[in-house]
mmCIF file of C-alpha atoms in Angstrom:
data_model
loop_
_atom_site.group_PDB
_atom_site.id
_atom_site.type_symbol
_atom_site.label_atom_id
_atom_site.label_comp_id
_atom_site.label_asym_id
_atom_site.label_seq_id
_atom_site.Cartn_x
_atom_site.Cartn_y
_atom_site.Cartn_z
ATOM 1 C CA UNK A 210 0.000 0.000 0.000
ATOM 2 C CA UNK A 211 1.215 3.451 -0.850
ATOM 3 C CA UNK A 212 0.961 5.252 2.483
ATOM 4 C CA UNK A 213 1.571 8.680 0.925
ATOM 5 C CA UNK A 214 -1.576 8.202 -1.183
ATOM 6 C CA UNK A 215 -3.439 6.902 1.855
ATOM 7 C CA UNK A 216 -2.286 9.895 3.896
ATOM 8 C CA UNK A 217 -3.675 12.253 1.251
ATOM 9 C CA UNK A 218 -6.983 10.326 1.156
ATOM 10 C CA UNK A 219 -7.280 10.494 4.944
ATOM 11 C CA UNK A 220 -6.419 14.201 4.969
ATOM 12 C CA UNK A 221 -9.012 15.001 2.299
ATOM 13 C CA UNK A 222 -11.655 12.911 4.067
ATOM 14 C CA UNK A 223 -10.841 14.447 7.467
ATOM 15 C CA UNK A 224 -11.164 17.969 6.096
ATOM 16 C CA UNK A 225 -14.447 17.135 4.397
ATOM 17 C CA UNK A 226 -15.824 15.425 7.508
ATOM 18 C CA UNK A 227 -14.946 18.360 9.760
ATOM 19 C CA UNK A 228 -16.416 20.872 7.323
ATOM 20 C CA UNK A 229 -19.636 18.845 7.031
ATOM 21 C CA UNK A 230 -19.992 18.501 10.805
ATOM 22 C CA UNK A 231 -19.198 22.183 11.317
ATOM 23 C CA UNK A 232 -21.690 23.210 8.656
ATOM 24 C CA UNK A 233 -24.447 21.219 10.385
ATOM 25 C CA UNK A 234 -23.468 21.763 14.024
ATOM 26 C CA UNK A 235 -21.119 24.761 14.180
ATOM 27 C CA UNK A 236 -23.566 26.748 16.298
ATOM 28 C CA UNK A 237 -23.096 24.088 19.008
ATOM 29 C CA UNK A 238 -19.411 25.123 19.299
ATOM 30 C CA UNK A 239 -17.424 22.203 17.917
ATOM 31 C CA UNK A 240 -14.371 21.835 20.178
ATOM 32 C CA UNK A 241 -12.906 18.449 19.202
ATOM 33 C CA UNK A 242 -11.986 16.253 16.274
ATOM 34 C CA UNK A 243 -10.537 12.758 16.172
ATOM 35 C CA UNK A 244 -9.508 10.100 13.787
ATOM 36 C CA UNK A 245 -9.822 6.587 15.089
ATOM 37 C CA UNK A 246 -9.151 3.074 13.937
ATOM 38 C CA UNK A 247 -9.525 -0.424 15.306
ATOM 39 C CA UNK A 248 -7.024 -2.998 16.529
ATOM 40 C CA UNK A 249 -7.386 -4.891 13.260
ATOM 41 C CA UNK A 250 -6.353 -1.755 11.275
ATOM 42 C CA UNK A 251 -9.436 -2.190 9.070
ATOM 43 C CA UNK A 252 -10.980 1.238 9.625
ATOM 44 C CA UNK A 253 -10.286 4.939 9.796
ATOM 45 C CA UNK A 254 -13.209 7.064 10.943
ATOM 46 C CA UNK A 255 -13.803 10.640 12.119
ATOM 47 C CA UNK A 256 -15.428 11.854 15.311
ATOM 48 C CA UNK A 257 -16.252 15.294 16.659
ATOM 49 C CA UNK A 258 -18.080 16.789 19.590
ATOM 50 C CA UNK A 259 -19.556 20.100 20.655
ATOM 51 C CA UNK A 260 -19.789 22.052 23.867
ATOM 52 C CA UNK A 261 -23.568 21.829 23.536
ATOM 53 C CA UNK A 262 -23.414 18.034 23.741
ATOM 54 C CA UNK A 263 -21.163 18.216 26.795
ATOM 55 C CA UNK A 264 -23.993 19.862 28.743
ATOM 56 C CA UNK A 265 -25.553 16.398 29.028
ATOM 57 C CA UNK A 266 -22.345 14.733 30.273
ATOM 58 C CA UNK A 267 -22.197 13.177 33.711
ATOM 59 C CA UNK A 268 -20.463 15.683 36.013
ATOM 60 C CA UNK A 269 -18.437 13.042 37.835
ATOM 61 C CA UNK A 270 -16.936 11.731 34.583
ATOM 62 C CA UNK A 271 -17.046 15.033 32.691
ATOM 63 C CA UNK A 272 -13.476 14.888 31.374
ATOM 64 C CA UNK A 273 -13.977 11.338 30.142
ATOM 65 C CA UNK A 274 -16.970 12.451 28.068
ATOM 66 C CA UNK A 275 -15.103 15.549 26.920
ATOM 67 C CA UNK A 276 -12.022 13.681 25.687
ATOM 68 C CA UNK A 277 -13.177 10.169 24.728
ATOM 69 C CA UNK A 278 -14.163 10.047 21.027
ATOM 70 C CA UNK A 279 -16.307 6.922 21.527
ATOM 71 C CA UNK A 280 -18.627 9.119 23.618
ATOM 72 C CA UNK A 281 -18.816 12.032 21.200
ATOM 73 C CA UNK A 282 -22.020 13.013 19.435
ATOM 74 C CA UNK A 283 -20.676 13.036 15.888
ATOM 75 C CA UNK A 284 -18.911 9.715 15.618
ATOM 76 C CA UNK A 285 -18.542 8.441 12.029
ATOM 77 C CA UNK A 286 -20.231 11.645 10.868
ATOM 78 C CA UNK A 287 -19.098 13.388 7.676
ATOM 79 C CA UNK A 288 -17.344 12.296 4.475
ATOM 80 C CA UNK A 289 -18.978 8.879 4.729
ATOM 81 C CA UNK A 290 -18.201 7.847 1.146
ATOM 82 C CA UNK A 291 -14.555 8.861 1.451
ATOM 83 C CA UNK A 292 -14.037 7.011 4.717
ATOM 84 C CA UNK A 293 -15.910 3.968 3.363
ATOM 85 C CA UNK A 294 -13.492 3.919 0.424
ATOM 86 C CA UNK A 295 -10.496 4.140 2.772
ATOM 87 C CA UNK A 296 -11.839 1.298 4.915
ATOM 88 C CA UNK A 297 -12.492 -0.859 1.832
ATOM 89 C CA UNK A 298 -8.896 -0.309 0.673
ATOM 90 C CA UNK A 299 -7.564 -1.254 4.106
ATOM 91 C CA UNK A 300 -9.625 -4.442 4.222
ATOM 92 C CA UNK A 301 -8.536 -5.395 0.692
ATOM 93 C CA UNK A 302 -4.860 -5.037 1.630
ATOM 94 C CA UNK A 303 -5.357 -6.941 4.882
ATOM 95 C CA UNK A 304 -7.096 -9.786 3.038
ATOM 96 C CA UNK A 305 -3.934 -10.280 0.984
ATOM 97 C CA UNK A 306 -1.665 -10.818 4.008
ATOM 98 C CA UNK A 307 -1.680 -13.245 6.914
ATOM 99 C CA UNK A 308 1.830 -12.666 8.258
ATOM 100 C CA UNK A 309 1.816 -11.320 11.853
ATOM 101 C CA UNK A 310 5.053 -9.416 11.383
ATOM 102 C CA UNK A 311 3.720 -7.737 8.235
ATOM 103 C CA UNK A 312 0.502 -6.878 10.071
ATOM 104 C CA UNK A 313 2.312 -5.252 13.000
ATOM 105 C CA UNK A 314 4.228 -3.012 10.618
ATOM 106 C CA UNK A 315 1.071 -2.168 8.664
ATOM 107 C CA UNK A 316 -0.872 -1.378 11.829
ATOM 108 C CA UNK A 317 1.886 0.884 13.176
ATOM 109 C CA UNK A 318 2.183 2.701 9.847
ATOM 110 C CA UNK A 319 -1.584 3.226 9.635
ATOM 111 C CA UNK A 320 -1.744 4.622 13.154
ATOM 112 C CA UNK A 321 1.235 6.924 12.617
ATOM 113 C CA UNK A 322 -0.249 8.096 9.294
ATOM 114 C CA UNK A 323 -3.468 9.145 11.032
ATOM 115 C CA UNK A 324 -1.507 11.070 13.663
ATOM 116 C CA UNK A 325 0.592 12.733 10.937
ATOM 117 C CA UNK A 326 -2.589 13.864 9.166
ATOM 118 C CA UNK A 327 -3.975 15.438 12.337
ATOM 119 C CA UNK A 328 -0.630 17.094 13.039
ATOM 120 C CA UNK A 329 -0.476 18.515 9.511
ATOM 121 C CA UNK A 330 -3.989 19.939 9.800
ATOM 122 C CA UNK A 331 -3.111 21.430 13.192
ATOM 123 C CA UNK A 332 0.075 23.005 11.811
ATOM 124 C CA UNK A 333 -1.906 24.488 8.916
ATOM 125 C CA UNK A 334 -4.416 25.941 11.417
ATOM 126 C CA UNK A 335 -7.138 24.130 9.469
ATOM 127 C CA UNK A 336 -9.505 23.807 12.444
ATOM 128 C CA UNK A 337 -8.828 27.268 13.905
ATOM 129 C CA UNK A 338 -9.468 28.941 10.545
ATOM 130 C CA UNK A 339 -12.919 27.346 10.486
ATOM 131 C CA UNK A 340 -13.972 27.637 14.121
ATOM 132 C CA UNK A 341 -11.962 30.683 15.206
ATOM 133 C CA UNK A 342 -11.001 28.645 18.285
ATOM 134 C CA UNK A 343 -8.600 25.966 19.411
ATOM 135 C CA UNK A 344 -9.825 22.440 18.693
ATOM 136 C CA UNK A 345 -8.791 19.376 20.698
ATOM 137 C CA UNK A 346 -7.261 16.706 18.446
ATOM 138 C CA UNK A 347 -6.679 13.032 19.182
ATOM 139 C CA UNK A 348 -6.131 9.717 17.470
ATOM 140 C CA UNK A 349 -7.529 6.675 19.195
ATOM 141 C CA UNK A 350 -8.064 2.990 18.596
ATOM 142 C CA UNK A 351 -11.231 1.242 19.734
ATOM 143 C CA UNK A 352 -10.712 -1.465 22.365
ATOM 144 C CA UNK A 353 -7.021 -0.581 22.643
ATOM 145 C CA UNK A 354 -4.987 1.563 25.004
ATOM 146 C CA UNK A 355 -1.760 3.255 24.048
ATOM 147 C CA UNK A 356 1.063 3.170 26.574
ATOM 148 C CA UNK A 357 0.703 6.162 28.862
ATOM 149 C CA UNK A 358 3.891 7.833 27.557
ATOM 150 C CA UNK A 359 2.806 7.303 23.934
ATOM 151 C CA UNK A 360 -0.555 8.864 24.762
ATOM 152 C CA UNK A 361 1.106 11.877 26.393
ATOM 153 C CA UNK A 362 3.443 12.365 23.442
ATOM 154 C CA UNK A 363 0.530 12.254 21.009
ATOM 155 C CA UNK A 364 -1.538 14.748 23.007
ATOM 156 C CA UNK A 365 1.414 17.147 23.215
ATOM 157 C CA UNK A 366 2.149 16.697 19.515
ATOM 158 C CA UNK A 367 -1.442 17.381 18.442
ATOM 159 C CA UNK A 368 -2.423 20.063 20.956
ATOM 160 C CA UNK A 369 -0.550 23.179 21.992
ATOM 161 C CA UNK A 370 -3.466 24.769 23.783
ATOM 162 C CA UNK A 371 -5.415 24.639 27.061
ATOM 163 C CA UNK A 372 -6.920 21.290 26.054
ATOM 164 C CA UNK A 373 -3.461 19.721 26.222
ATOM 165 C CA UNK A 374 -2.939 20.871 29.809
ATOM 166 C CA UNK A 375 -6.391 19.752 30.922
ATOM 167 C CA UNK A 376 -5.995 16.366 29.222
ATOM 168 C CA UNK A 377 -2.545 15.756 30.733
ATOM 169 C CA UNK A 378 -3.901 16.722 34.148
ATOM 170 C CA UNK A 379 -6.753 14.276 33.663
ATOM 171 C CA UNK A 380 -4.264 11.566 32.653
ATOM 172 C CA UNK A 381 -2.533 12.045 36.012
ATOM 173 C CA UNK A 382 -5.747 10.945 37.746
ATOM 174 C CA UNK A 383 -5.833 7.604 35.905
ATOM 175 C CA UNK A 384 -3.336 5.846 38.126
ATOM 176 C CA UNK A 385 -1.026 3.133 36.899
ATOM 177 C CA UNK A 386 -2.040 0.800 34.090
#
């Protein structure tokens, strides 16, 4: 698989998804955007949330609902055709390989590609130009936890705003895992 082509596809789809969600829900104050995958590296999907949706979040677990894409209102929302095409390509490539070592390399490259896309969009001020505000960015994998240091590095890499500090502070409450 040509990961440079995939990176461009993911970037185009991410931009389109965010613009579509913002067009529909911008008045709700969109504050977050994520790309996420699965442990099998078969999917790449977008997610976003708004401050309006956070009003319904449980106070005791507020930061969890604020920063966990699986809990966000606009999960798999926007650029559906583009993300479906990306997922189909991933599944087709995966169907051609059964080697565990190959898979580990593919999975790592897919995950790092998604993070690179988010970082590029952040560095271009893509989200700020649309919302006029900082936007929290994250890459996550369903049913998978990154090592704590990897998670910290990603948050710092993707966020140089108040969200980063709040997220890192929240991470300190997690305890050892």
